[in-house]
Coordinates of C-alpha atoms and ligand atoms in Angstrom, one line a residue:
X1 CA -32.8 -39.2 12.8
X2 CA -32.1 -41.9 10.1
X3 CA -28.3 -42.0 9.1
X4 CA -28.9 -41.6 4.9
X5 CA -24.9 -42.2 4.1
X6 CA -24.2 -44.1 1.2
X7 CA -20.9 -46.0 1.6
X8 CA -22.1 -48.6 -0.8
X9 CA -25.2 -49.4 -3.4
X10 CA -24.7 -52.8 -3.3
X11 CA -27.5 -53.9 -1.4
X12 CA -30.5 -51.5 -2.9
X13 CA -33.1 -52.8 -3.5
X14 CA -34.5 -53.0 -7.7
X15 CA -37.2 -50.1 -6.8
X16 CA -34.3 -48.0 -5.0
X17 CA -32.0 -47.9 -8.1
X18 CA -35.4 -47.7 -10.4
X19 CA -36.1 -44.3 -8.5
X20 CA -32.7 -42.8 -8.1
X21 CA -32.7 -43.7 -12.2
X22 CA -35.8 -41.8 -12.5
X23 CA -34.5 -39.2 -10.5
X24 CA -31.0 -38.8 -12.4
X25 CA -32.7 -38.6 -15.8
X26 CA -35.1 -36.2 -14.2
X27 CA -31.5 -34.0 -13.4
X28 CA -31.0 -34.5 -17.0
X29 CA -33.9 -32.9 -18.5
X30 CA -33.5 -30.2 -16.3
X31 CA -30.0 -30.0 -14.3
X32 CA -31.2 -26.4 -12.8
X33 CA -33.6 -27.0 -10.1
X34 CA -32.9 -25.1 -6.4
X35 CA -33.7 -27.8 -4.5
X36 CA -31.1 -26.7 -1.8
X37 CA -30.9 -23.6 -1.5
X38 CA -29.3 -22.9 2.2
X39 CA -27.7 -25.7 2.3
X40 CA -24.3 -26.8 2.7
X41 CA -22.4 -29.4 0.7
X42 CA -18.8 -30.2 1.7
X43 CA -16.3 -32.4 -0.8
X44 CA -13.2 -33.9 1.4
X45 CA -11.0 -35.3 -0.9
X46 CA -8.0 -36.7 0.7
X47 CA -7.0 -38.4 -2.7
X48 CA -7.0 -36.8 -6.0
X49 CA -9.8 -36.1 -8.5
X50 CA -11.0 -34.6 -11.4
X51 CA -14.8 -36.1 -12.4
X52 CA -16.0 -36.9 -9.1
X53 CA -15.2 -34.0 -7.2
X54 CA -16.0 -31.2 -9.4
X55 CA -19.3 -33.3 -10.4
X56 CA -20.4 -33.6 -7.0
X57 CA -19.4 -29.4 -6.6
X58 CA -21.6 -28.7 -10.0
X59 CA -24.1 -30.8 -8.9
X60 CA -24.4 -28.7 -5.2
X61 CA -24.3 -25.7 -7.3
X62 CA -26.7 -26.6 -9.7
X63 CA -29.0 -27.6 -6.9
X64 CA -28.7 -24.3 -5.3
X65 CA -26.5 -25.5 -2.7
X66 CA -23.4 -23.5 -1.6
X67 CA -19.8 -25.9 -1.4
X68 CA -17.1 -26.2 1.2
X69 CA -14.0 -28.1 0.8
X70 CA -10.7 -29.5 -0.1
X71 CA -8.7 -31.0 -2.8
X72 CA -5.3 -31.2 -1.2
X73 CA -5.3 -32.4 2.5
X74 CA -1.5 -31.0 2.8
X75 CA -3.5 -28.2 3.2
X76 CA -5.5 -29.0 5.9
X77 CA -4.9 -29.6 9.4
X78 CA -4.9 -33.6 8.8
X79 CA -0.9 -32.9 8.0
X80 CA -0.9 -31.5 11.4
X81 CA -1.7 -35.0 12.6
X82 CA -6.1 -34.7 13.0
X83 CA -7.6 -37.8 12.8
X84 CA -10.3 -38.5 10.4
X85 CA -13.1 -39.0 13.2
X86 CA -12.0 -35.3 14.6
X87 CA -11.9 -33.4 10.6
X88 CA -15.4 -35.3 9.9
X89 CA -17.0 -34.0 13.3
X90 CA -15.6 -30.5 12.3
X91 CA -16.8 -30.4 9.2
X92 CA -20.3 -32.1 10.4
X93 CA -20.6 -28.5 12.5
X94 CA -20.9 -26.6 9.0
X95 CA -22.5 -28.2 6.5
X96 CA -25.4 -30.7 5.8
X97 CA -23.7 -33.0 3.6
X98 CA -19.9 -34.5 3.5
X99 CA -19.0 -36.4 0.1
X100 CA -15.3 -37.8 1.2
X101 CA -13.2 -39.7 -1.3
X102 CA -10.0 -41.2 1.0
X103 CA -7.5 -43.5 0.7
X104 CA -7.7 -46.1 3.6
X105 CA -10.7 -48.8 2.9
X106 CA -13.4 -48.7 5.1
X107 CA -13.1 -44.8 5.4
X108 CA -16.4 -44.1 4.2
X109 CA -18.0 -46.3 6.8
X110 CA -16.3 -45.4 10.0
X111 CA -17.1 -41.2 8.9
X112 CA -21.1 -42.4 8.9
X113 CA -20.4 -44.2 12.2
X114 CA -18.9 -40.9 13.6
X115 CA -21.4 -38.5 12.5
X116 CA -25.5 -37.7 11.9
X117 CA -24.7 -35.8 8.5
X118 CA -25.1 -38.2 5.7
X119 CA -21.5 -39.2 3.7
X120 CA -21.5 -39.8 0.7
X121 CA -18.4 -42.4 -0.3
X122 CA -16.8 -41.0 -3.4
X123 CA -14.1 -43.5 -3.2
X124 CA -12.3 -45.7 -0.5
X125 CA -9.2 -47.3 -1.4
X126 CA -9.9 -50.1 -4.1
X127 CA -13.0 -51.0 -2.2
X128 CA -15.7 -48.9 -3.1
X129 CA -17.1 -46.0 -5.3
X130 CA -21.0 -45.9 -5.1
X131 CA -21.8 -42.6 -7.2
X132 CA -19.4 -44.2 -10.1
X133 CA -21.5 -47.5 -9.9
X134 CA -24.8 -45.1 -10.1
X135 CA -23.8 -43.0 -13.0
X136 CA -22.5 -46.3 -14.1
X137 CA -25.8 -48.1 -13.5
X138 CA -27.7 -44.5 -15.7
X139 CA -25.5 -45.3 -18.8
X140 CA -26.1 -49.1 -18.9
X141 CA -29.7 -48.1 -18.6
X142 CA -29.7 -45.4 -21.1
X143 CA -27.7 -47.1 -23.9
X144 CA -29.4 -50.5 -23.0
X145 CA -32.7 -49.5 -22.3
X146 CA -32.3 -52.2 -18.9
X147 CA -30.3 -53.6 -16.5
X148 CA -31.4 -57.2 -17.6
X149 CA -29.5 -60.4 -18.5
X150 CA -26.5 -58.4 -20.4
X151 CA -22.8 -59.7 -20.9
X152 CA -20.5 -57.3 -18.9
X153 CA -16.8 -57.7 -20.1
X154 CA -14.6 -56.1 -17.4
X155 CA -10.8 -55.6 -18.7
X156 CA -7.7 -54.6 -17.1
X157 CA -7.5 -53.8 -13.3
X158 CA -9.8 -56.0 -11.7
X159 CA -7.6 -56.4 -8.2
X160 CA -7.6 -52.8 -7.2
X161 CA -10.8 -51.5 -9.4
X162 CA -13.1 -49.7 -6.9
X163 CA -15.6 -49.3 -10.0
X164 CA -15.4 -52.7 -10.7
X165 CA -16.1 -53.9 -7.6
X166 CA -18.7 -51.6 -6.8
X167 CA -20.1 -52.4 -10.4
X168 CA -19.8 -56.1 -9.9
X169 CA -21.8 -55.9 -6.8
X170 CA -25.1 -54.0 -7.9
X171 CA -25.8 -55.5 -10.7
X172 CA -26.4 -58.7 -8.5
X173 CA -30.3 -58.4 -9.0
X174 CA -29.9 -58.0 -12.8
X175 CA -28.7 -61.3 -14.2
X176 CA -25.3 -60.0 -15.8
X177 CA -23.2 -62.2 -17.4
X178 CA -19.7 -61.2 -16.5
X179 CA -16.2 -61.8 -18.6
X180 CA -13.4 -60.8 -16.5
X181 CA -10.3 -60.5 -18.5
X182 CA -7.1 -59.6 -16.5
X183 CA -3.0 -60.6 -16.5
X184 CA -2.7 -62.8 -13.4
X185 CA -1.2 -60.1 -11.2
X186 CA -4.6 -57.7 -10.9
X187 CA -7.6 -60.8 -11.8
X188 CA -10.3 -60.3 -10.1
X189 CA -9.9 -61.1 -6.1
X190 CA -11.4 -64.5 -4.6
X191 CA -13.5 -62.9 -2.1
X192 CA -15.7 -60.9 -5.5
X193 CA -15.7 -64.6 -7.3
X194 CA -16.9 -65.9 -4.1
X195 CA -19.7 -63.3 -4.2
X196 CA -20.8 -63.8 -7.5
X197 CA -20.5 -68.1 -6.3
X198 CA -22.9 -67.2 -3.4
X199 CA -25.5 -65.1 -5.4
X200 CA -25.5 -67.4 -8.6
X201 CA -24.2 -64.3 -10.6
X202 CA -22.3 -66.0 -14.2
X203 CA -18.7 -65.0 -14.7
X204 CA -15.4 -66.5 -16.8
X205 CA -12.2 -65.6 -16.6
X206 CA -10.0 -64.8 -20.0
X207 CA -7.2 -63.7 -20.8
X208 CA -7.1 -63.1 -24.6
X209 CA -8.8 -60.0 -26.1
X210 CA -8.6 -59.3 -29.7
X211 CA -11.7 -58.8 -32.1
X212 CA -13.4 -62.2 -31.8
X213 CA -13.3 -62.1 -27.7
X214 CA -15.4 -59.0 -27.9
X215 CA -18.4 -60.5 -30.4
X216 CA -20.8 -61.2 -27.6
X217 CA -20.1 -57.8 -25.1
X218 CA -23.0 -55.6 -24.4
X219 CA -20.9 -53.3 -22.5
X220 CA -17.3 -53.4 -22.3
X221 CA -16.0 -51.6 -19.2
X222 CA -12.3 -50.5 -19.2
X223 CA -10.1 -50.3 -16.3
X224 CA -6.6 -47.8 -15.9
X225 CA -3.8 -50.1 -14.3
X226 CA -3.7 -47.9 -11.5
X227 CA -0.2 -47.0 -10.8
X228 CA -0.5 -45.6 -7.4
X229 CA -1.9 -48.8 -5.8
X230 CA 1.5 -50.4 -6.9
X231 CA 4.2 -51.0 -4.1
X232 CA 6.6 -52.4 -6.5
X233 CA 6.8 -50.4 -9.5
X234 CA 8.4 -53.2 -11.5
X235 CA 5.1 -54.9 -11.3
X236 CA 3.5 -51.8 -12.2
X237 CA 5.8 -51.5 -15.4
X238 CA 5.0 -55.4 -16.5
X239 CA 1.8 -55.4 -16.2
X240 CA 0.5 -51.5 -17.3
X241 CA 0.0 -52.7 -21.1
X242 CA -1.5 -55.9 -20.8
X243 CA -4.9 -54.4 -22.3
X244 CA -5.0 -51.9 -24.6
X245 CA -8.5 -51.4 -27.3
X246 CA -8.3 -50.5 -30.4
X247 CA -10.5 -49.2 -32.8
X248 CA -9.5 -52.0 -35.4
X249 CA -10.5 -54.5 -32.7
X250 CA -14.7 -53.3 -32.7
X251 CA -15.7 -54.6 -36.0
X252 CA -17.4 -57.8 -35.4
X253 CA -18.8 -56.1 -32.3
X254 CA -22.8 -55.4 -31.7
X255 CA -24.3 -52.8 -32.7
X256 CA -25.4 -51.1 -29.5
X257 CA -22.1 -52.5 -27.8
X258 CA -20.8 -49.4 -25.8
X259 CA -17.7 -48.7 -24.0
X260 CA -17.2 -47.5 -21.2
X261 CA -13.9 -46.4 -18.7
X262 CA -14.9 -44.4 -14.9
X263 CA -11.6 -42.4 -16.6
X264 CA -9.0 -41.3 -16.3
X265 CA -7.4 -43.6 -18.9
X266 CA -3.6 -43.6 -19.7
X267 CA -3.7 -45.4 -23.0
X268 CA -5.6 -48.6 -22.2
X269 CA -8.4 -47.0 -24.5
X270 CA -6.1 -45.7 -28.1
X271 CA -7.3 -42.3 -29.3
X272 CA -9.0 -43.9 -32.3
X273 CA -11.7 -45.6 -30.2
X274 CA -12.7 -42.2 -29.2
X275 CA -14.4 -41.5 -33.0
X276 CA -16.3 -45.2 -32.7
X277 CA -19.9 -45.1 -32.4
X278 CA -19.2 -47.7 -29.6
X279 CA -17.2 -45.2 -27.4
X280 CA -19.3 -43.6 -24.9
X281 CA -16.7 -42.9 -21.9
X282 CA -17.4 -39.1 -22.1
X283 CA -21.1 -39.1 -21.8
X284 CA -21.0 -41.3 -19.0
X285 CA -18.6 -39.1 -17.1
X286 CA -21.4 -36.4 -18.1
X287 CA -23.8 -38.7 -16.8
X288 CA -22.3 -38.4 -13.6
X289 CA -23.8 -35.2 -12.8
X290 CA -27.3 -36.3 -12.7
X291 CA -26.6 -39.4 -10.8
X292 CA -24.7 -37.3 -8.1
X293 CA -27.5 -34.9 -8.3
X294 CA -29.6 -37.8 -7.4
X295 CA -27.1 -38.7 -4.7
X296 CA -27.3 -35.7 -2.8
X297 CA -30.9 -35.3 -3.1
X298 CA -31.5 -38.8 -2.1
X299 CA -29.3 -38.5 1.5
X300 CA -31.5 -35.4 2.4
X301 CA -34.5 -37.4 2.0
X302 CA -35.6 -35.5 -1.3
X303 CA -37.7 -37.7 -3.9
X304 CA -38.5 -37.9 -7.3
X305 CA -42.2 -36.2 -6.3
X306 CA -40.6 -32.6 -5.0
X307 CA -37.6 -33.0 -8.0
X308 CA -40.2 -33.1 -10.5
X309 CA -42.3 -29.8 -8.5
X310 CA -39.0 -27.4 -9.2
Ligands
CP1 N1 -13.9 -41.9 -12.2 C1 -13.3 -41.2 -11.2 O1 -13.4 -41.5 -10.0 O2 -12.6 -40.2 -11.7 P1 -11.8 -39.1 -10.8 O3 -10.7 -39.9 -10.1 O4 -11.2 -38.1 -11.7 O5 -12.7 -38.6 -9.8

């Protein structure tokens, strides 16, 4: 049987993301549909979480499904020294789907080479995070009303940014215009400037951002300086305020300009944003529950045609 993992979007195809669009806004006209029932979805989350997991657990639940899992692998018997390829062939003897979030890059893809039961990558690393990029993908489309020719402004932690990367990397197809601004110690790596070189995809690098930067953005995506990818914290402690918005900062901005963060933020995003009509990092984190209903549907074969018949 076809291996349906998704360890990365990045190479869908336009009519792929179309449909699994169609299919999350389907999720959000109607979130309740029992697609699943007798099924098993298991969440292995090896590094923390707050959105992701419990979105992928409502979405099993409100799917019908029934969820396995863990949020602490101290817990489990990978403390006791199991290897991944050993917990993921367990696992792959009780339920019908694994969503795995891990530290190590390149997690995601060695579980799908290990097992027949589809994975679903919910983070390796700062390589990849596929369902952020879809849910990511759902609000662009919903606020934008396309995917087409818009200027993407990516601020803050562009070395380590999963989201980013993963982001970066789908829009490909789209035309996106992309502003990367960064301090020097987390810009965006060579080898993602290389990629957007190699498919002709437009991007400047920046390092001022005050009101007049932000003129032309049709969505400005905010990063976290993520602390726990630091080795030296002195670094860390340098370079964690280098970008911080704030709501005096949005006034020459367009009117459907819309923010958005994958979250959780630390203060890279002031509280006084959160009241702008431009601020929409809630709804997409509530956006991730009909993309990830999409998700799971998606990697047990499940189209838009039997969604649409519950
Ligand atoms: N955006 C995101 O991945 O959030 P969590 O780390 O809370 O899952």
């Amino acid at each position: 049987m076809e291996n349906r993992s998704i360890v990365s979007i990045a190479d869908y195809s336009r009519e792929k993301i179309q449909n699994l669009l169609d299919m999350a806004a389907a999720f959000e006209a109607k979130p309740n549909r029992k697609l699943l029932e007798g099924k098993v979805v298991a969440t292995l989350f090896f590094e923390p979480s707050t959105r992701t997991r419990l979105s992928f657990e409502t979405a099993a639940n409100r799917l019908g499904a029934r969820v396995i899992g863990f949020s602490d692998p101290k817990a489990t018997s990978s403390s006791k020294g199991e290897t991944l390829k050993d917990t993921i062939k367990m696992v792959s003897n009780y339920a019908d789907v694994i969503v795995m979030r891990h530290y190590l890059e390149g997690a995601a893809q060695y579980a799908s080479e290990v097992t027949d039961v589809p994975i679903i990558n919910a983070g390796d690393g700062s390589n990849l995070h596929p369902s952020q990029t879809m849910l990511d993908l759902y609000s662009i489309y919903k606020t934008q009303g396309t995917l087409e020719d818009l200027n993407i402004f990516m601020v803050g932690d562009l070395k380590y940014g999963r989201t980013i990367h993963s982001l970066l990397m789908s829009m490909r197809k789209y035309n996106p215009k992309f502003t990367f601004i960064a301090p020097k110690e987390l810009e965006m790596p060579e080898e993602y400037k290389e990629y957007c070189q190699k498919n002709d995809i437009h991007y400047e690098e920046r390092q001022d951002f005050d009101e007049n930067t932000l003129r032309d953005c049709d969505i400005l995506y905010m990063t976290r300086v993520q602390r726990e990818r630091f080795s030296d914290l002195m670094e860390y402690e340098r370079v964690k305020d280098a970008y911080i918005l704030r709501a005096d900062m949005l006034g020459a901005c367009r009117e459907n300009m819309r923010i958005l963060h994958p979250l959780p933020r630390v203060n890279e995003i002031q509280y006084d944003v959160d009241d702008s009509p431009h601020a929409y990092y809630f709804q997409q984190a509530q956006n991730g529950l009909y993309a990830r209903e999409a998700l799971i549907c998606d990697v047990l074969g499940i189209g838009l045609e039997e969604i649409m018949k519950k």
